[in-house]
Amino acid sequence: MQHVLFRSRIPYPLWHEAVSSAPVVARLGHRELHRLRKLASLFLHEKAITGAGGLEVDDFMRVYIAAQACLLILNLDLDDFQGWSEVIVYPDTFVIKREEYDASGVVHETRKALAGEAWQRGPVILSWSDARPGSHPHGPASNVILHEFSHKLDMLNGAANGMPPLHRDMVREEWTASLSHAYENLYHQVERHHHTSIDPYAAENPAEFFAVLTEVFFVQPALLHRLYPKVYRQLSLFYRQDPLQYT
Ligand SMILES: [Zn+2]
């Protein structure tokens, strides 16, 4: 690993530019930023970040994406992003066509405009207009990059279901109880059309709940801690970080 770092460490001016454009990373302490730069350099060595739909991906975009993706694994392991090798970036939201069978076996084609998507054992796909600096497509706590890469962690033990592999010092029942309780709570608010400070998309299913709450955990930790302190605690054990200390 050292020889990789020696050859391909992200140049400091570029690193500085990317970090200062990403508030969720810029607030880290000096030591954490140093570690994050190493991780992001290795990440970029392992993964190709390529443009699609006419978008040219430049070095700033690469480092900006890598820095935030690696924030998730700052105290975990680069191996947690194993088994896939590509990040594809579209200029804008992209349309995914899917064929779905209904109960009577008839195929329906559905089209969805997405800001991001993560495929199991496949690429992470992002829309640059939703991921770029200053963009909060789903409210002030939203961050498409953290969202999609957290799905990758969730997929480490199979299809995304809101239950990533927990660490040994974590208790599965506590994780499940805290997250299901909060999920039910948000689901009922959304169902009754109440305003929620958390993106209502979180109530879509447990996998989206984990991804959206990961965004809130890093971007607006105080909000998550106030609304669902037990979920904050579980995410803090999972990510081995305490973002509240930086606010
Ligand atoms: Zn998602």
PDB file of C-alpha atoms and ligand atoms in Angstrom:
ATOM      1  CA  MET A   1       0.000   0.000   0.000  1.00  0.00           C
ATOM      2  CA  GLN A   2       2.820   2.388   0.826  1.00  0.00           C
ATOM      3  CA  HIS A   3       4.199   2.283  -2.731  1.00  0.00           C
ATOM      4  CA  VAL A   4       0.753   3.087  -4.102  1.00  0.00           C
ATOM      5  CA  LEU A   5       0.510   6.066  -1.784  1.00  0.00           C
ATOM      6  CA  PHE A   6       3.959   7.200  -2.771  1.00  0.00           C
ATOM      7  CA  ARG A   7       3.014   7.200  -6.445  1.00  0.00           C
ATOM      8  CA  SER A   8      -0.581   8.302  -6.395  1.00  0.00           C
ATOM      9  CA  ARG A   9      -1.308  10.376  -3.324  1.00  0.00           C
ATOM     10  CA  ILE A  10      -3.820  13.097  -4.179  1.00  0.00           C
ATOM     11  CA  PRO A  11      -1.827  16.325  -4.668  1.00  0.00           C
ATOM     12  CA  TYR A  12      -2.379  18.702  -1.777  1.00  0.00           C
ATOM     13  CA  PRO A  13      -3.853  21.716  -3.688  1.00  0.00           C
ATOM     14  CA  LEU A  14      -6.444  19.465  -5.326  1.00  0.00           C
ATOM     15  CA  TRP A  15      -7.212  17.756  -1.997  1.00  0.00           C
ATOM     16  CA  HIS A  16      -7.629  21.123  -0.321  1.00  0.00           C
ATOM     17  CA  GLU A  17      -9.961  22.365  -3.047  1.00  0.00           C
ATOM     18  CA  ALA A  18     -12.144  19.231  -2.851  1.00  0.00           C
ATOM     19  CA  VAL A  19     -12.282  19.235   0.952  1.00  0.00           C
ATOM     20  CA  SER A  20     -13.218  22.895   1.187  1.00  0.00           C
ATOM     21  CA  SER A  21     -16.060  22.268  -1.284  1.00  0.00           C
ATOM     22  CA  ALA A  22     -17.517  19.468   0.854  1.00  0.00           C
ATOM     23  CA  PRO A  23     -18.628  20.825   4.268  1.00  0.00           C
ATOM     24  CA  VAL A  24     -19.310  17.329   5.629  1.00  0.00           C
ATOM     25  CA  VAL A  25     -15.617  16.561   5.226  1.00  0.00           C
ATOM     26  CA  ALA A  26     -14.171  20.029   5.820  1.00  0.00           C
ATOM     27  CA  ARG A  27     -15.237  19.962   9.466  1.00  0.00           C
ATOM     28  CA  LEU A  28     -13.034  16.979  10.313  1.00  0.00           C
ATOM     29  CA  GLY A  29      -9.968  17.429  12.487  1.00  0.00           C
ATOM     30  CA  HIS A  30      -6.449  17.567  11.108  1.00  0.00           C
ATOM     31  CA  ARG A  31      -5.609  13.934  11.904  1.00  0.00           C
ATOM     32  CA  GLU A  32      -8.839  12.607  10.408  1.00  0.00           C
ATOM     33  CA  LEU A  33      -8.301  14.615   7.224  1.00  0.00           C
ATOM     34  CA  HIS A  34      -4.811  13.208   6.912  1.00  0.00           C
ATOM     35  CA  ARG A  35      -6.172   9.662   7.163  1.00  0.00           C
ATOM     36  CA  LEU A  36      -9.022  10.450   4.797  1.00  0.00           C
ATOM     37  CA  ARG A  37      -6.601  11.714   2.156  1.00  0.00           C
ATOM     38  CA  LYS A  38      -4.697   8.413   2.286  1.00  0.00           C
ATOM     39  CA  LEU A  39      -7.911   6.405   2.011  1.00  0.00           C
ATOM     40  CA  ALA A  40      -9.247   8.543  -0.844  1.00  0.00           C
ATOM     41  CA  SER A  41      -5.930   8.161  -2.701  1.00  0.00           C
ATOM     42  CA  LEU A  42      -6.122   4.366  -2.407  1.00  0.00           C
ATOM     43  CA  PHE A  43      -9.801   4.439  -3.364  1.00  0.00           C
ATOM     44  CA  LEU A  44      -8.990   6.332  -6.569  1.00  0.00           C
ATOM     45  CA  HIS A  45      -6.214   3.870  -7.288  1.00  0.00           C
ATOM     46  CA  GLU A  46      -8.702   0.975  -7.081  1.00  0.00           C
ATOM     47  CA  LYS A  47     -11.840   2.457  -8.619  1.00  0.00           C
ATOM     48  CA  ALA A  48     -12.436   4.063 -11.981  1.00  0.00           C
ATOM     49  CA  ILE A  49     -14.680   7.128 -11.871  1.00  0.00           C
ATOM     50  CA  THR A  50     -15.994   7.651 -15.370  1.00  0.00           C
ATOM     51  CA  GLY A  51     -18.396  10.043 -17.011  1.00  0.00           C
ATOM     52  CA  ALA A  52     -21.469   9.004 -19.000  1.00  0.00           C
ATOM     53  CA  GLY A  53     -24.119  10.868 -20.969  1.00  0.00           C
ATOM     54  CA  GLY A  54     -21.544  13.319 -22.284  1.00  0.00           C
ATOM     55  CA  LEU A  55     -20.078  14.247 -18.899  1.00  0.00           C
ATOM     56  CA  GLU A  56     -16.308  14.625 -18.654  1.00  0.00           C
ATOM     57  CA  VAL A  57     -15.139  13.764 -15.158  1.00  0.00           C
ATOM     58  CA  ASP A  58     -12.181  15.862 -14.049  1.00  0.00           C
ATOM     59  CA  ASP A  59      -9.767  15.383 -11.142  1.00  0.00           C
ATOM     60  CA  PHE A  60     -11.683  17.712  -8.856  1.00  0.00           C
ATOM     61  CA  MET A  61     -14.855  15.662  -9.311  1.00  0.00           C
ATOM     62  CA  ARG A  62     -12.969  12.426  -8.699  1.00  0.00           C
ATOM     63  CA  VAL A  63     -11.421  13.657  -5.473  1.00  0.00           C
ATOM     64  CA  TYR A  64     -14.652  15.323  -4.329  1.00  0.00           C
ATOM     65  CA  ILE A  65     -16.516  12.017  -4.752  1.00  0.00           C
ATOM     66  CA  ALA A  66     -13.729   9.864  -3.261  1.00  0.00           C
ATOM     67  CA  ALA A  67     -13.353  12.072  -0.169  1.00  0.00           C
ATOM     68  CA  GLN A  68     -17.030  11.788   0.724  1.00  0.00           C
ATOM     69  CA  ALA A  69     -17.309   8.092  -0.149  1.00  0.00           C
ATOM     70  CA  CYS A  70     -14.321   7.392   2.097  1.00  0.00           C
ATOM     71  CA  LEU A  71     -15.757   9.458   4.956  1.00  0.00           C
ATOM     72  CA  LEU A  72     -18.082   6.485   5.520  1.00  0.00           C
ATOM     73  CA  ILE A  73     -15.145   4.111   5.973  1.00  0.00           C
ATOM     74  CA  LEU A  74     -12.790   6.514   7.734  1.00  0.00           C
ATOM     75  CA  ASN A  75     -12.696   4.209  10.771  1.00  0.00           C
ATOM     76  CA  LEU A  76     -13.582   1.025   8.915  1.00  0.00           C
ATOM     77  CA  ASP A  77     -11.628  -0.578   6.108  1.00  0.00           C
ATOM     78  CA  LEU A  78     -11.105   0.121   2.404  1.00  0.00           C
ATOM     79  CA  ASP A  79     -12.013  -3.560   1.903  1.00  0.00           C
ATOM     80  CA  ASP A  80     -15.573  -2.645   2.837  1.00  0.00           C
ATOM     81  CA  PHE A  81     -15.769  -1.233  -0.697  1.00  0.00           C
ATOM     82  CA  GLN A  82     -14.640  -4.496  -2.227  1.00  0.00           C
ATOM     83  CA  GLY A  83     -16.149  -6.518  -5.081  1.00  0.00           C
ATOM     84  CA  TRP A  84     -16.803  -3.687  -7.535  1.00  0.00           C
ATOM     85  CA  SER A  85     -14.626  -1.216  -9.329  1.00  0.00           C
ATOM     86  CA  GLU A  86     -16.540   1.559 -11.020  1.00  0.00           C
ATOM     87  CA  VAL A  87     -18.331   4.796 -10.276  1.00  0.00           C
ATOM     88  CA  ILE A  88     -20.305   6.218 -13.207  1.00  0.00           C
ATOM     89  CA  VAL A  89     -21.281   9.865 -13.201  1.00  0.00           C
ATOM     90  CA  TYR A  90     -24.079  11.323 -15.316  1.00  0.00           C
ATOM     91  CA  PRO A  91     -24.462  15.070 -15.843  1.00  0.00           C
ATOM     92  CA  ASP A  92     -27.981  15.043 -14.422  1.00  0.00           C
ATOM     93  CA  THR A  93     -30.661  12.716 -13.091  1.00  0.00           C
ATOM     94  CA  PHE A  94     -30.778   9.640 -15.262  1.00  0.00           C
ATOM     95  CA  VAL A  95     -33.695   7.483 -16.290  1.00  0.00           C
ATOM     96  CA  ILE A  96     -33.704   3.802 -15.480  1.00  0.00           C
ATOM     97  CA  LYS A  97     -36.061   1.513 -17.362  1.00  0.00           C
ATOM     98  CA  ARG A  98     -37.127  -1.648 -15.599  1.00  0.00           C
ATOM     99  CA  GLU A  99     -39.447  -4.458 -16.500  1.00  0.00           C
ATOM    100  CA  GLU A 100     -41.624  -5.621 -13.670  1.00  0.00           C
ATOM    101  CA  TYR A 101     -44.155  -8.422 -13.620  1.00  0.00           C
ATOM    102  CA  ASP A 102     -47.499  -7.783 -11.991  1.00  0.00           C
ATOM    103  CA  ALA A 103     -49.539 -10.411 -10.097  1.00  0.00           C
ATOM    104  CA  SER A 104     -51.092 -11.752 -13.303  1.00  0.00           C
ATOM    105  CA  GLY A 105     -47.687 -12.188 -14.932  1.00  0.00           C
ATOM    106  CA  VAL A 106     -47.947  -9.210 -17.286  1.00  0.00           C
ATOM    107  CA  VAL A 107     -44.753  -7.241 -17.871  1.00  0.00           C
ATOM    108  CA  HIS A 108     -44.868  -3.517 -17.240  1.00  0.00           C
ATOM    109  CA  GLU A 109     -42.099  -1.162 -18.130  1.00  0.00           C
ATOM    110  CA  THR A 110     -41.412   1.391 -15.423  1.00  0.00           C
ATOM    111  CA  ARG A 111     -39.233   4.466 -15.808  1.00  0.00           C
ATOM    112  CA  LYS A 112     -37.676   6.260 -12.880  1.00  0.00           C
ATOM    113  CA  ALA A 113     -35.529   9.394 -12.810  1.00  0.00           C
ATOM    114  CA  LEU A 114     -32.739   8.821 -10.302  1.00  0.00           C
ATOM    115  CA  ALA A 115     -30.067  10.968  -8.647  1.00  0.00           C
ATOM    116  CA  GLY A 116     -28.028   7.902  -7.824  1.00  0.00           C
ATOM    117  CA  GLU A 117     -28.039   4.159  -7.696  1.00  0.00           C
ATOM    118  CA  ALA A 118     -25.836   1.406  -6.292  1.00  0.00           C
ATOM    119  CA  TRP A 119     -25.811  -2.044  -7.830  1.00  0.00           C
ATOM    120  CA  GLN A 120     -24.854  -5.124  -5.920  1.00  0.00           C
ATOM    121  CA  ARG A 121     -21.397  -6.207  -7.192  1.00  0.00           C
ATOM    122  CA  GLY A 122     -21.793  -3.468  -9.833  1.00  0.00           C
ATOM    123  CA  PRO A 123     -21.094   0.230 -10.115  1.00  0.00           C
ATOM    124  CA  VAL A 124     -22.254   3.177  -8.075  1.00  0.00           C
ATOM    125  CA  ILE A 125     -24.039   5.635 -10.347  1.00  0.00           C
ATOM    126  CA  LEU A 126     -24.346   9.320  -9.502  1.00  0.00           C
ATOM    127  CA  SER A 127     -25.896  12.392 -11.045  1.00  0.00           C
ATOM    128  CA  TRP A 128     -23.370  15.213 -10.874  1.00  0.00           C
ATOM    129  CA  SER A 129     -26.044  17.914 -10.681  1.00  0.00           C
ATOM    130  CA  ASP A 130     -27.300  16.216  -7.500  1.00  0.00           C
ATOM    131  CA  ALA A 131     -23.872  15.364  -6.075  1.00  0.00           C
ATOM    132  CA  ARG A 132     -21.899  18.506  -6.875  1.00  0.00           C
ATOM    133  CA  PRO A 133     -20.937  21.139  -4.263  1.00  0.00           C
ATOM    134  CA  GLY A 134     -23.876  23.061  -2.839  1.00  0.00           C
ATOM    135  CA  SER A 135     -26.496  20.653  -4.161  1.00  0.00           C
ATOM    136  CA  HIS A 136     -29.005  19.342  -1.613  1.00  0.00           C
ATOM    137  CA  PRO A 137     -31.630  17.780  -3.852  1.00  0.00           C
ATOM    138  CA  HIS A 138     -33.680  16.332  -0.994  1.00  0.00           C
ATOM    139  CA  GLY A 139     -33.347  18.953   1.745  1.00  0.00           C
ATOM    140  CA  PRO A 140     -30.449  20.393   3.764  1.00  0.00           C
ATOM    141  CA  ALA A 141     -29.387  17.028   5.246  1.00  0.00           C
ATOM    142  CA  SER A 142     -29.190  15.304   1.873  1.00  0.00           C
ATOM    143  CA  ASN A 143     -25.993  14.015   0.315  1.00  0.00           C
ATOM    144  CA  VAL A 144     -26.290  11.722  -2.687  1.00  0.00           C
ATOM    145  CA  ILE A 145     -22.695  10.494  -2.415  1.00  0.00           C
ATOM    146  CA  LEU A 146     -23.011   9.347   1.206  1.00  0.00           C
ATOM    147  CA  HIS A 147     -26.388   7.829   0.334  1.00  0.00           C
ATOM    148  CA  GLU A 148     -25.226   5.639  -2.551  1.00  0.00           C
ATOM    149  CA  PHE A 149     -21.992   4.467  -0.961  1.00  0.00           C
ATOM    150  CA  SER A 150     -23.811   3.546   2.256  1.00  0.00           C
ATOM    151  CA  HIS A 151     -25.938   1.167   0.145  1.00  0.00           C
ATOM    152  CA  LYS A 152     -22.636  -0.506  -0.791  1.00  0.00           C
ATOM    153  CA  LEU A 153     -21.883  -1.137   2.882  1.00  0.00           C
ATOM    154  CA  ASP A 154     -25.424  -2.455   3.373  1.00  0.00           C
ATOM    155  CA  MET A 155     -24.826  -4.845   0.447  1.00  0.00           C
ATOM    156  CA  LEU A 156     -21.762  -6.415   2.067  1.00  0.00           C
ATOM    157  CA  ASN A 157     -24.003  -9.185   3.405  1.00  0.00           C
ATOM    158  CA  GLY A 158     -26.433  -9.556   0.512  1.00  0.00           C
ATOM    159  CA  ALA A 159     -29.115  -7.369  -1.036  1.00  0.00           C
ATOM    160  CA  ALA A 160     -29.577  -3.953   0.593  1.00  0.00           C
ATOM    161  CA  ASN A 161     -32.055  -4.325   3.458  1.00  0.00           C
ATOM    162  CA  GLY A 162     -30.947  -1.755   6.032  1.00  0.00           C
ATOM    163  CA  MET A 163     -28.932  -4.361   7.909  1.00  0.00           C
ATOM    164  CA  PRO A 164     -25.219  -4.144   7.090  1.00  0.00           C
ATOM    165  CA  PRO A 165     -22.827  -6.590   8.767  1.00  0.00           C
ATOM    166  CA  LEU A 166     -22.509  -5.338  12.340  1.00  0.00           C
ATOM    167  CA  HIS A 167     -19.274  -5.299  14.326  1.00  0.00           C
ATOM    168  CA  ARG A 168     -18.637  -7.773  17.109  1.00  0.00           C
ATOM    169  CA  ASP A 169     -19.088  -5.163  19.804  1.00  0.00           C
ATOM    170  CA  MET A 170     -22.590  -4.380  18.516  1.00  0.00           C
ATOM    171  CA  VAL A 171     -25.820  -6.077  19.578  1.00  0.00           C
ATOM    172  CA  ARG A 172     -28.070  -7.103  16.703  1.00  0.00           C
ATOM    173  CA  GLU A 173     -31.254  -6.778  18.772  1.00  0.00           C
ATOM    174  CA  GLU A 174     -30.369  -3.213  19.753  1.00  0.00           C
ATOM    175  CA  TRP A 175     -29.727  -2.268  16.129  1.00  0.00           C
ATOM    176  CA  THR A 176     -32.981  -3.822  14.967  1.00  0.00           C
ATOM    177  CA  ALA A 177     -35.076  -2.393  17.807  1.00  0.00           C
ATOM    178  CA  SER A 178     -33.724   1.175  17.436  1.00  0.00           C
ATOM    179  CA  LEU A 179     -33.966   1.295  13.659  1.00  0.00           C
ATOM    180  CA  SER A 180     -37.374  -0.370  13.385  1.00  0.00           C
ATOM    181  CA  HIS A 181     -38.842   1.874  16.049  1.00  0.00           C
ATOM    182  CA  ALA A 182     -37.597   5.002  14.244  1.00  0.00           C
ATOM    183  CA  TYR A 183     -38.697   3.605  10.867  1.00  0.00           C
ATOM    184  CA  GLU A 184     -42.241   2.987  12.118  1.00  0.00           C
ATOM    185  CA  ASN A 185     -42.326   6.454  13.622  1.00  0.00           C
ATOM    186  CA  LEU A 186     -41.266   8.155  10.381  1.00  0.00           C
ATOM    187  CA  TYR A 187     -43.449   5.884   8.264  1.00  0.00           C
ATOM    188  CA  HIS A 188     -46.577   6.918  10.194  1.00  0.00           C
ATOM    189  CA  GLN A 189     -45.726  10.596   9.896  1.00  0.00           C
ATOM    190  CA  VAL A 190     -45.219  10.277   6.153  1.00  0.00           C
ATOM    191  CA  GLU A 191     -48.403   8.258   5.799  1.00  0.00           C
ATOM    192  CA  ARG A 192     -50.362  11.030   7.522  1.00  0.00           C
ATOM    193  CA  HIS A 193     -48.696  13.628   5.266  1.00  0.00           C
ATOM    194  CA  HIS A 194     -47.026  15.335   8.224  1.00  0.00           C
ATOM    195  CA  HIS A 195     -44.006  17.473   7.540  1.00  0.00           C
ATOM    196  CA  THR A 196     -40.835  15.578   8.458  1.00  0.00           C
ATOM    197  CA  SER A 197     -37.349  17.062   8.978  1.00  0.00           C
ATOM    198  CA  ILE A 198     -35.974  13.838   7.516  1.00  0.00           C
ATOM    199  CA  ASP A 199     -36.430  13.194   3.790  1.00  0.00           C
ATOM    200  CA  PRO A 200     -39.677  11.175   3.552  1.00  0.00           C
ATOM    201  CA  TYR A 201     -37.978   8.928   1.000  1.00  0.00           C
ATOM    202  CA  ALA A 202     -36.465   7.223   4.077  1.00  0.00           C
ATOM    203  CA  ALA A 203     -39.889   5.652   4.708  1.00  0.00           C
ATOM    204  CA  GLU A 204     -39.753   3.864   1.319  1.00  0.00           C
ATOM    205  CA  ASN A 205     -38.167   0.721   2.808  1.00  0.00           C
ATOM    206  CA  PRO A 206     -35.540  -0.234   5.443  1.00  0.00           C
ATOM    207  CA  ALA A 207     -32.668  -0.049   2.912  1.00  0.00           C
ATOM    208  CA  GLU A 208     -33.523   3.564   2.016  1.00  0.00           C
ATOM    209  CA  PHE A 209     -34.032   4.312   5.697  1.00  0.00           C
ATOM    210  CA  PHE A 210     -30.467   3.237   6.474  1.00  0.00           C
ATOM    211  CA  ALA A 211     -29.080   5.246   3.528  1.00  0.00           C
ATOM    212  CA  VAL A 212     -31.057   8.435   4.261  1.00  0.00           C
ATOM    213  CA  LEU A 213     -30.286   8.262   7.985  1.00  0.00           C
ATOM    214  CA  THR A 214     -26.612   7.836   7.147  1.00  0.00           C
ATOM    215  CA  GLU A 215     -26.832  11.159   5.279  1.00  0.00           C
ATOM    216  CA  VAL A 216     -28.438  12.848   8.295  1.00  0.00           C
ATOM    217  CA  PHE A 217     -25.939  11.209  10.685  1.00  0.00           C
ATOM    218  CA  PHE A 218     -23.017  12.844   8.873  1.00  0.00           C
ATOM    219  CA  VAL A 219     -24.574  16.054   7.530  1.00  0.00           C
ATOM    220  CA  GLN A 220     -26.872  17.065  10.418  1.00  0.00           C
ATOM    221  CA  PRO A 221     -25.844  14.844  13.335  1.00  0.00           C
ATOM    222  CA  ALA A 222     -27.562  17.070  15.908  1.00  0.00           C
ATOM    223  CA  LEU A 223     -30.898  16.610  14.135  1.00  0.00           C
ATOM    224  CA  LEU A 224     -30.623  12.823  14.132  1.00  0.00           C
ATOM    225  CA  HIS A 225     -29.450  12.809  17.743  1.00  0.00           C
ATOM    226  CA  ARG A 226     -32.458  14.908  18.745  1.00  0.00           C
ATOM    227  CA  LEU A 227     -35.052  12.894  16.800  1.00  0.00           C
ATOM    228  CA  TYR A 228     -33.729   9.362  17.180  1.00  0.00           C
ATOM    229  CA  PRO A 229     -30.915   9.236  19.765  1.00  0.00           C
ATOM    230  CA  LYS A 230     -30.813   5.436  19.763  1.00  0.00           C
ATOM    231  CA  VAL A 231     -30.360   5.344  15.992  1.00  0.00           C
ATOM    232  CA  TYR A 232     -27.603   7.934  16.312  1.00  0.00           C
ATOM    233  CA  ARG A 233     -25.923   5.643  18.845  1.00  0.00           C
ATOM    234  CA  GLN A 234     -26.195   2.583  16.577  1.00  0.00           C
ATOM    235  CA  LEU A 235     -24.862   4.444  13.515  1.00  0.00           C
ATOM    236  CA  SER A 236     -22.086   5.822  15.658  1.00  0.00           C
ATOM    237  CA  LEU A 237     -21.123   2.254  16.671  1.00  0.00           C
ATOM    238  CA  PHE A 238     -21.395   1.086  13.081  1.00  0.00           C
ATOM    239  CA  TYR A 239     -19.361   3.879  11.466  1.00  0.00           C
ATOM    240  CA  ARG A 240     -17.118   4.158  14.559  1.00  0.00           C
ATOM    241  CA  GLN A 241     -17.524   7.918  14.352  1.00  0.00           C
ATOM    242  CA  ASP A 242     -19.222  10.587  16.413  1.00  0.00           C
ATOM    243  CA  PRO A 243     -19.965  13.451  13.991  1.00  0.00           C
ATOM    244  CA  LEU A 244     -21.561  15.490  16.804  1.00  0.00           C
ATOM    245  CA  GLN A 245     -18.094  16.218  18.106  1.00  0.00           C
ATOM    246  CA  TYR A 246     -17.328  18.207  14.944  1.00  0.00           C
ATOM    247  CA  THR A 247     -20.362  20.479  15.089  1.00  0.00           C
TER     248      THR A 247
HETATM  249 ZN    ZN B   1     -31.144   4.717  -2.084  1.00  0.00          ZN
END
